[in-house]
Amino acid sequence: PSVVMMIPRIISAGLARPLALGTSSITQQRLFSRGLCSAASSKIRVSRLESNSSVLHVQLSNPAKMNSLDLDMWTQFKSTFESIGRTEGEFSDVKAVVLSGEGKHFCTGMDVTAFSKAMQTVLGSDCPAKGREYLFNLITHLQECVTVLEKCPVPVVGAVQGACLGGAVDMVCATDLCVASPDAVVCVKEVDIAIAADMGTLQRLASLVGQRVANDWAMTARKVTADEATRSGFFNRIVDDPLQEAIETACLLASKPSSALRGTKRALVYARDHSVEQSLEQIATWNSATMLSNDLLRIAASMAQNKNK
């Protein structure tokens, strides 16, 4: 039990070292002055852009803990993204999503208290097999909480400032686009706390930055600057105001024909994990099923009209 009780302090010490960052902050006042209306008051805040209701903003709102996520937050995060862009429901009309974190830091991953409680459950089980089954189910649940970003049928644009550590790296790896502030710091921190990253970074990072760079970041757990992360392909670009840039990018995406955008995202994700031949068949199947959309007919009619002028 004494070892279990030490887990939060061990993890906290491991996570605290890389956080000597800049002071840039996106305050609540600035956020809502841009025209975002809150639809929730929990630690996962969901908002629609007033000027473009087809753009949804999902914000991690636990700044006192640098937006670390406990188990309830992870579960709410998962259920939120599972409801976006579906054929029915509150967010069925959403065409693009912005993901951000409130305050100085984007996110520091898993809340250490939640992790400690999970370890107590595992080590305190009267049956080793039950404890390990619990841990297996917990890990796969958390993996699904990140994979929802990739499975979300509409594009997800990340906005990162300050710390992007541990589970936050998993999140960014699963977004479609991501911009960062100059003070952003990326760290695949898990090896420093005696864990192999298990929520998607080791499976997705190499496709973004290349195998050698992924090996470097994941094995050394060193701090990676925004500039290096951008040059490596982890971020799309560095901007002074990543939230504003992400909102503008999401609005641009939302202006595109919805079926084509969804198909493009699906095909890009599929192609990452399959051969060229399999991927060509996948996109042929998708287009044969969805190409004759109202958007295509409208654009074709407009092109024909302009041609006749």
CSV table of C-alpha atoms in Angstrom, one decimal:
chain,number,residue,atom,x,y,z
A,1,PRO,CA,0.0,0.0,0.0
A,2,SER,CA,2.8,2.5,0.8
A,3,VAL,CA,4.1,2.0,-2.8
A,4,VAL,CA,0.7,2.6,-4.2
A,5,MET,CA,0.3,5.8,-2.2
A,6,MET,CA,3.6,7.1,-3.6
A,7,ILE,CA,2.5,6.8,-7.2
A,8,PRO,CA,0.9,10.3,-7.4
A,9,ARG,CA,4.1,11.9,-6.1
A,10,ILE,CA,6.3,9.9,-8.4
A,11,ILE,CA,4.2,10.8,-11.5
A,12,SER,CA,3.8,14.4,-10.4
A,13,ALA,CA,7.6,14.8,-10.1
A,14,GLY,CA,8.1,13.3,-13.5
A,15,LEU,CA,5.5,15.5,-15.1
A,16,ALA,CA,6.5,18.8,-13.4
A,17,ARG,CA,10.1,19.0,-14.8
A,18,PRO,CA,9.3,20.1,-18.3
A,19,LEU,CA,6.8,22.8,-17.4
A,20,ALA,CA,9.0,25.9,-17.2
A,21,LEU,CA,7.2,27.4,-20.1
A,22,GLY,CA,6.2,30.9,-21.3
A,23,THR,CA,3.2,32.8,-20.0
A,24,SER,CA,1.0,33.0,-23.1
A,25,SER,CA,-2.7,32.3,-22.1
A,26,ILE,CA,-6.0,32.2,-23.8
A,27,THR,CA,-8.3,33.7,-21.1
A,28,GLN,CA,-12.0,33.0,-20.8
A,29,GLN,CA,-12.9,36.6,-21.7
A,30,ARG,CA,-10.9,36.5,-25.0
A,31,LEU,CA,-12.5,33.2,-25.8
A,32,PHE,CA,-16.1,34.3,-25.6
A,33,SER,CA,-15.4,37.7,-27.1
A,34,ARG,CA,-14.8,35.8,-30.3
A,35,GLY,CA,-18.5,34.8,-30.3
A,36,LEU,CA,-18.4,31.4,-28.8
A,37,CYS,CA,-21.5,30.5,-26.7
A,38,SER,CA,-21.0,27.9,-24.0
A,39,ALA,CA,-23.3,24.8,-24.1
A,40,ALA,CA,-21.8,23.2,-21.0
A,41,SER,CA,-20.2,24.2,-17.7
A,42,SER,CA,-18.2,21.0,-17.0
A,43,LYS,CA,-14.5,20.3,-17.5
A,44,ILE,CA,-15.2,19.4,-21.1
A,45,ARG,CA,-16.9,22.5,-22.5
A,46,VAL,CA,-18.8,22.3,-25.8
A,47,SER,CA,-19.6,25.5,-27.8
A,48,ARG,CA,-20.8,26.5,-31.2
A,49,LEU,CA,-19.4,29.4,-33.1
A,50,GLU,CA,-22.1,32.0,-33.2
A,51,SER,CA,-21.0,33.2,-36.6
A,52,ASN,CA,-20.9,29.7,-38.0
A,53,SER,CA,-23.0,27.1,-36.1
A,54,SER,CA,-21.6,24.2,-38.1
A,55,VAL,CA,-18.2,24.7,-36.3
A,56,LEU,CA,-18.1,23.1,-32.8
A,57,HIS,CA,-15.5,24.0,-30.2
A,58,VAL,CA,-14.5,21.3,-27.6
A,59,GLN,CA,-12.4,22.8,-24.8
A,60,LEU,CA,-10.6,21.0,-22.0
A,61,SER,CA,-11.5,23.2,-19.0
A,62,ASN,CA,-9.5,22.1,-16.0
A,63,PRO,CA,-6.8,24.8,-15.9
A,64,ALA,CA,-6.0,24.5,-12.2
A,65,LYS,CA,-4.6,21.0,-13.1
A,66,MET,CA,-3.2,22.1,-16.5
A,67,ASN,CA,-6.1,20.4,-18.2
A,68,SER,CA,-5.2,17.0,-17.1
A,69,LEU,CA,-8.1,14.5,-17.5
A,70,ASP,CA,-9.5,12.3,-14.9
A,71,LEU,CA,-11.6,9.2,-15.9
A,72,ASP,CA,-14.9,11.1,-15.9
A,73,MET,CA,-13.4,13.7,-18.2
A,74,TRP,CA,-12.1,11.1,-20.6
A,75,THR,CA,-15.5,9.4,-20.7
A,76,GLN,CA,-17.2,12.7,-21.4
A,77,PHE,CA,-14.7,13.6,-24.0
A,78,LYS,CA,-15.4,10.3,-25.8
A,79,SER,CA,-19.2,10.6,-25.6
A,80,THR,CA,-18.9,14.2,-27.0
A,81,PHE,CA,-16.9,13.2,-30.1
A,82,GLU,CA,-19.1,10.1,-30.7
A,83,SER,CA,-22.1,12.4,-31.0
A,84,ILE,CA,-20.5,14.7,-33.6
A,85,GLY,CA,-21.4,14.5,-37.3
A,86,ARG,CA,-23.7,11.6,-36.9
A,87,THR,CA,-26.9,11.3,-38.9
A,88,GLU,CA,-29.1,12.2,-35.9
A,89,GLY,CA,-28.6,14.1,-32.7
A,90,GLU,CA,-27.7,17.5,-31.4
A,91,PHE,CA,-24.4,17.7,-33.4
A,92,SER,CA,-25.5,16.0,-36.6
A,93,ASP,CA,-25.0,19.3,-38.5
A,94,VAL,CA,-21.5,19.9,-37.4
A,95,LYS,CA,-18.9,20.1,-40.2
A,96,ALA,CA,-15.7,20.8,-38.3
A,97,VAL,CA,-14.4,20.8,-34.7
A,98,VAL,CA,-11.8,22.9,-32.8
A,99,LEU,CA,-10.1,21.2,-29.9
A,100,SER,CA,-8.3,23.4,-27.4
A,101,GLY,CA,-7.3,23.7,-23.7
A,102,GLU,CA,-8.2,26.6,-21.4
A,103,GLY,CA,-5.4,28.6,-19.7
A,104,LYS,CA,-1.6,28.5,-20.1
A,105,HIS,CA,-1.4,24.9,-21.1
A,106,PHE,CA,-3.1,22.7,-23.7
A,107,CYS,CA,-3.1,19.5,-21.6
A,108,THR,CA,-0.8,17.4,-19.4
A,109,GLY,CA,-2.6,14.1,-20.1
A,110,MET,CA,-3.9,11.7,-17.4
A,111,ASP,CA,-4.7,13.2,-14.0
A,112,VAL,CA,-2.3,11.6,-11.6
A,113,THR,CA,-4.9,11.0,-8.9
A,114,ALA,CA,-7.1,9.0,-11.3
A,115,PHE,CA,-4.0,7.0,-12.3
A,116,SER,CA,-3.2,6.3,-8.6
A,117,LYS,CA,-6.8,5.1,-7.9
A,118,ALA,CA,-6.6,2.8,-10.9
A,119,MET,CA,-3.4,1.3,-9.6
A,120,GLN,CA,-4.9,0.8,-6.2
A,121,THR,CA,-7.7,-1.1,-7.7
A,122,VAL,CA,-5.3,-3.3,-9.7
A,123,LEU,CA,-2.9,-4.0,-6.8
A,124,GLY,CA,-5.7,-4.2,-4.2
A,125,SER,CA,-7.7,-6.9,-6.0
A,126,ASP,CA,-8.1,-10.2,-4.2
A,127,CYS,CA,-7.5,-12.0,-7.5
A,128,PRO,CA,-4.5,-11.0,-9.7
A,129,ALA,CA,-6.4,-12.0,-12.9
A,130,LYS,CA,-9.3,-9.7,-12.0
A,131,GLY,CA,-6.9,-6.8,-11.3
A,132,ARG,CA,-5.1,-7.3,-14.7
A,133,GLU,CA,-8.4,-7.7,-16.5
A,134,TYR,CA,-9.5,-4.4,-15.0
A,135,LEU,CA,-6.3,-2.7,-16.1
A,136,PHE,CA,-6.7,-4.1,-19.6
A,137,ASN,CA,-10.2,-2.8,-19.9
A,138,LEU,CA,-9.2,0.6,-18.5
A,139,ILE,CA,-6.3,0.9,-21.1
A,140,THR,CA,-8.5,-0.1,-24.0
A,141,HIS,CA,-11.2,2.3,-22.8
A,142,LEU,CA,-8.7,5.2,-22.7
A,143,GLN,CA,-7.4,4.2,-26.2
A,144,GLU,CA,-11.0,4.5,-27.5
A,145,CYS,CA,-11.3,7.9,-25.8
A,146,VAL,CA,-8.4,9.1,-28.1
A,147,THR,CA,-9.4,7.2,-31.2
A,148,VAL,CA,-12.8,9.0,-31.3
A,149,LEU,CA,-10.9,12.0,-32.7
A,150,GLU,CA,-9.8,9.9,-35.6
A,151,LYS,CA,-13.1,8.2,-36.0
A,152,CYS,CA,-15.0,11.5,-35.8
A,153,PRO,CA,-16.4,11.9,-39.4
A,154,VAL,CA,-15.6,15.6,-39.6
A,155,PRO,CA,-12.2,17.2,-39.4
A,156,VAL,CA,-10.8,18.1,-36.0
A,157,VAL,CA,-8.4,21.0,-35.7
A,158,GLY,CA,-6.2,21.2,-32.6
A,159,ALA,CA,-5.0,24.5,-31.0
A,160,VAL,CA,-2.0,23.9,-28.6
A,161,GLN,CA,-0.3,26.4,-26.3
A,162,GLY,CA,2.1,25.6,-23.4
A,163,ALA,CA,2.5,22.0,-22.3
A,164,CYS,CA,1.4,19.2,-24.5
A,165,LEU,CA,2.4,16.1,-22.5
A,166,GLY,CA,1.7,12.4,-22.3
A,167,GLY,CA,-2.0,11.8,-23.2
A,168,ALA,CA,-2.1,15.2,-24.9
A,169,VAL,CA,0.4,14.0,-27.5
A,170,ASP,CA,-2.0,11.0,-28.1
A,171,MET,CA,-4.8,13.5,-28.7
A,172,VAL,CA,-2.8,15.7,-31.2
A,173,CYS,CA,-1.6,12.6,-33.1
A,174,ALA,CA,-5.3,11.7,-33.7
A,175,THR,CA,-6.4,15.2,-34.8
A,176,ASP,CA,-6.5,16.1,-38.5
A,177,LEU,CA,-4.7,19.4,-38.3
A,178,CYS,CA,-3.0,21.2,-35.4
A,179,VAL,CA,-1.5,24.6,-34.9
A,180,ALA,CA,0.6,25.7,-31.9
A,181,SER,CA,1.9,28.8,-30.1
A,182,PRO,CA,5.6,29.6,-30.0
A,183,ASP,CA,5.8,28.5,-26.4
A,184,ALA,CA,4.3,25.1,-27.0
A,185,VAL,CA,6.3,22.2,-25.6
A,186,VAL,CA,5.7,18.5,-26.7
A,187,CYS,CA,6.9,15.6,-24.5
A,188,VAL,CA,6.1,11.9,-24.8
A,189,LYS,CA,6.7,11.6,-21.0
A,190,GLU,CA,5.6,8.1,-20.3
A,191,VAL,CA,9.0,6.3,-20.2
A,192,ASP,CA,10.1,8.7,-17.4
A,193,ILE,CA,7.3,7.4,-15.2
A,194,ALA,CA,8.0,3.7,-16.1
A,195,ILE,CA,5.2,3.3,-18.6
A,196,ALA,CA,5.2,2.6,-22.3
A,197,ALA,CA,2.8,5.1,-24.0
A,198,ASP,CA,-0.3,3.0,-24.6
A,199,MET,CA,-3.0,5.4,-25.9
A,200,GLY,CA,-1.9,5.9,-29.5
A,201,THR,CA,1.3,7.9,-29.7
A,202,LEU,CA,3.5,4.9,-30.4
A,203,GLN,CA,1.1,3.8,-33.2
A,204,ARG,CA,0.4,7.2,-34.8
A,205,LEU,CA,3.4,9.5,-34.2
A,206,ALA,CA,5.8,7.9,-36.8
A,207,SER,CA,3.3,8.5,-39.6
A,208,LEU,CA,3.5,12.2,-38.7
A,209,VAL,CA,7.1,12.8,-38.0
A,210,GLY,CA,8.9,9.7,-39.3
A,211,GLN,CA,10.2,6.6,-37.5
A,212,ARG,CA,13.5,7.9,-36.4
A,213,VAL,CA,12.1,11.1,-34.9
A,214,ALA,CA,9.3,9.2,-33.2
A,215,ASN,CA,11.9,6.8,-31.7
A,216,ASP,CA,13.8,9.9,-30.4
A,217,TRP,CA,10.8,11.6,-28.8
A,218,ALA,CA,9.3,8.4,-27.3
A,219,MET,CA,12.5,6.9,-26.0
A,220,THR,CA,14.3,10.0,-24.6
A,221,ALA,CA,11.1,11.7,-23.3
A,222,ARG,CA,12.9,15.0,-24.0
A,223,LYS,CA,11.2,18.4,-24.4
A,224,VAL,CA,10.5,19.2,-28.0
A,225,THR,CA,10.0,22.9,-28.9
A,226,ALA,CA,7.2,24.1,-31.1
A,227,ASP,CA,9.7,25.0,-33.8
A,228,GLU,CA,11.2,21.5,-33.9
A,229,ALA,CA,7.7,19.8,-33.6
A,230,THR,CA,6.5,21.9,-36.6
A,231,ARG,CA,9.6,21.2,-38.7
A,232,SER,CA,9.1,17.5,-37.9
A,233,GLY,CA,5.4,17.6,-39.1
A,234,PHE,CA,3.7,17.3,-35.7
A,235,PHE,CA,2.2,20.7,-35.9
A,236,ASN,CA,1.0,22.3,-39.2
A,237,ARG,CA,2.4,25.8,-38.2
A,238,ILE,CA,3.2,28.1,-35.4
A,239,VAL,CA,1.0,31.1,-34.8
A,240,ASP,CA,0.7,33.7,-32.0
A,241,ASP,CA,-2.9,32.9,-31.4
A,242,PRO,CA,-3.5,29.2,-32.1
A,243,LEU,CA,-7.2,29.2,-31.0
A,244,GLN,CA,-8.1,32.0,-33.5
A,245,GLU,CA,-6.1,30.2,-36.2
A,246,ALA,CA,-7.8,26.9,-35.5
A,247,ILE,CA,-11.3,28.6,-35.6
A,248,GLU,CA,-10.5,30.2,-38.9
A,249,THR,CA,-9.2,26.9,-40.3
A,250,ALA,CA,-12.3,25.1,-39.1
A,251,CYS,CA,-14.6,27.7,-40.7
A,252,LEU,CA,-12.7,27.2,-44.0
A,253,LEU,CA,-13.2,23.4,-43.7
A,254,ALA,CA,-16.8,23.8,-42.9
A,255,SER,CA,-17.3,25.8,-46.1
A,256,LYS,CA,-16.3,22.7,-48.2
A,257,PRO,CA,-18.8,20.1,-49.5
A,258,SER,CA,-19.5,18.0,-46.5
A,259,SER,CA,-19.6,14.6,-48.2
A,260,ALA,CA,-16.3,15.2,-50.0
A,261,LEU,CA,-14.6,16.4,-46.8
A,262,ARG,CA,-15.8,13.3,-44.8
A,263,GLY,CA,-14.7,11.0,-47.6
A,264,THR,CA,-11.2,12.7,-47.8
A,265,LYS,CA,-10.7,12.3,-44.0
A,266,ARG,CA,-11.8,8.6,-44.1
A,267,ALA,CA,-9.6,7.9,-47.1
A,268,LEU,CA,-6.5,9.5,-45.6
A,269,VAL,CA,-6.9,7.6,-42.3
A,270,TYR,CA,-7.5,4.3,-44.2
A,271,ALA,CA,-4.5,4.8,-46.5
A,272,ARG,CA,-2.2,5.2,-43.5
A,273,ASP,CA,-2.9,1.7,-42.4
A,274,HIS,CA,-3.4,-0.1,-45.7
A,275,SER,CA,-1.7,-0.8,-49.0
A,276,VAL,CA,-2.1,1.5,-52.0
A,277,GLU,CA,-4.2,-1.2,-53.7
A,278,GLN,CA,-6.5,-1.6,-50.8
A,279,SER,CA,-6.8,2.2,-50.4
A,280,LEU,CA,-7.7,2.7,-54.0
A,281,GLU,CA,-10.5,0.2,-53.7
A,282,GLN,CA,-11.7,1.8,-50.5
A,283,ILE,CA,-12.0,5.3,-52.1
A,284,ALA,CA,-13.7,3.8,-55.2
A,285,THR,CA,-16.3,2.2,-53.0
A,286,TRP,CA,-16.8,5.4,-51.0
A,287,ASN,CA,-17.2,7.6,-54.1
A,288,SER,CA,-19.5,5.1,-55.9
A,289,ALA,CA,-21.7,5.3,-52.9
A,290,THR,CA,-21.6,9.1,-52.1
A,291,MET,CA,-20.4,11.0,-55.2
A,292,LEU,CA,-23.8,11.9,-56.6
A,293,SER,CA,-24.5,14.3,-53.8
A,294,ASN,CA,-26.5,17.5,-53.9
A,295,ASP,CA,-23.2,19.4,-53.5
A,296,LEU,CA,-21.8,17.8,-56.7
A,297,LEU,CA,-25.0,18.5,-58.7
A,298,ARG,CA,-25.0,22.1,-57.5
A,299,ILE,CA,-21.4,22.7,-58.4
A,300,ALA,CA,-21.8,20.9,-61.8
A,301,ALA,CA,-24.8,23.1,-62.6
A,302,SER,CA,-22.9,26.2,-61.6
A,303,MET,CA,-19.9,25.3,-63.7
A,304,ALA,CA,-22.1,24.6,-66.7
A,305,GLN,CA,-23.8,27.9,-66.3
A,306,ASN,CA,-20.5,29.8,-66.1
A,307,LYS,CA,-19.3,28.0,-69.1
A,308,ASN,CA,-22.2,29.2,-71.2
A,309,LYS,CA,-21.7,32.8,-70.3
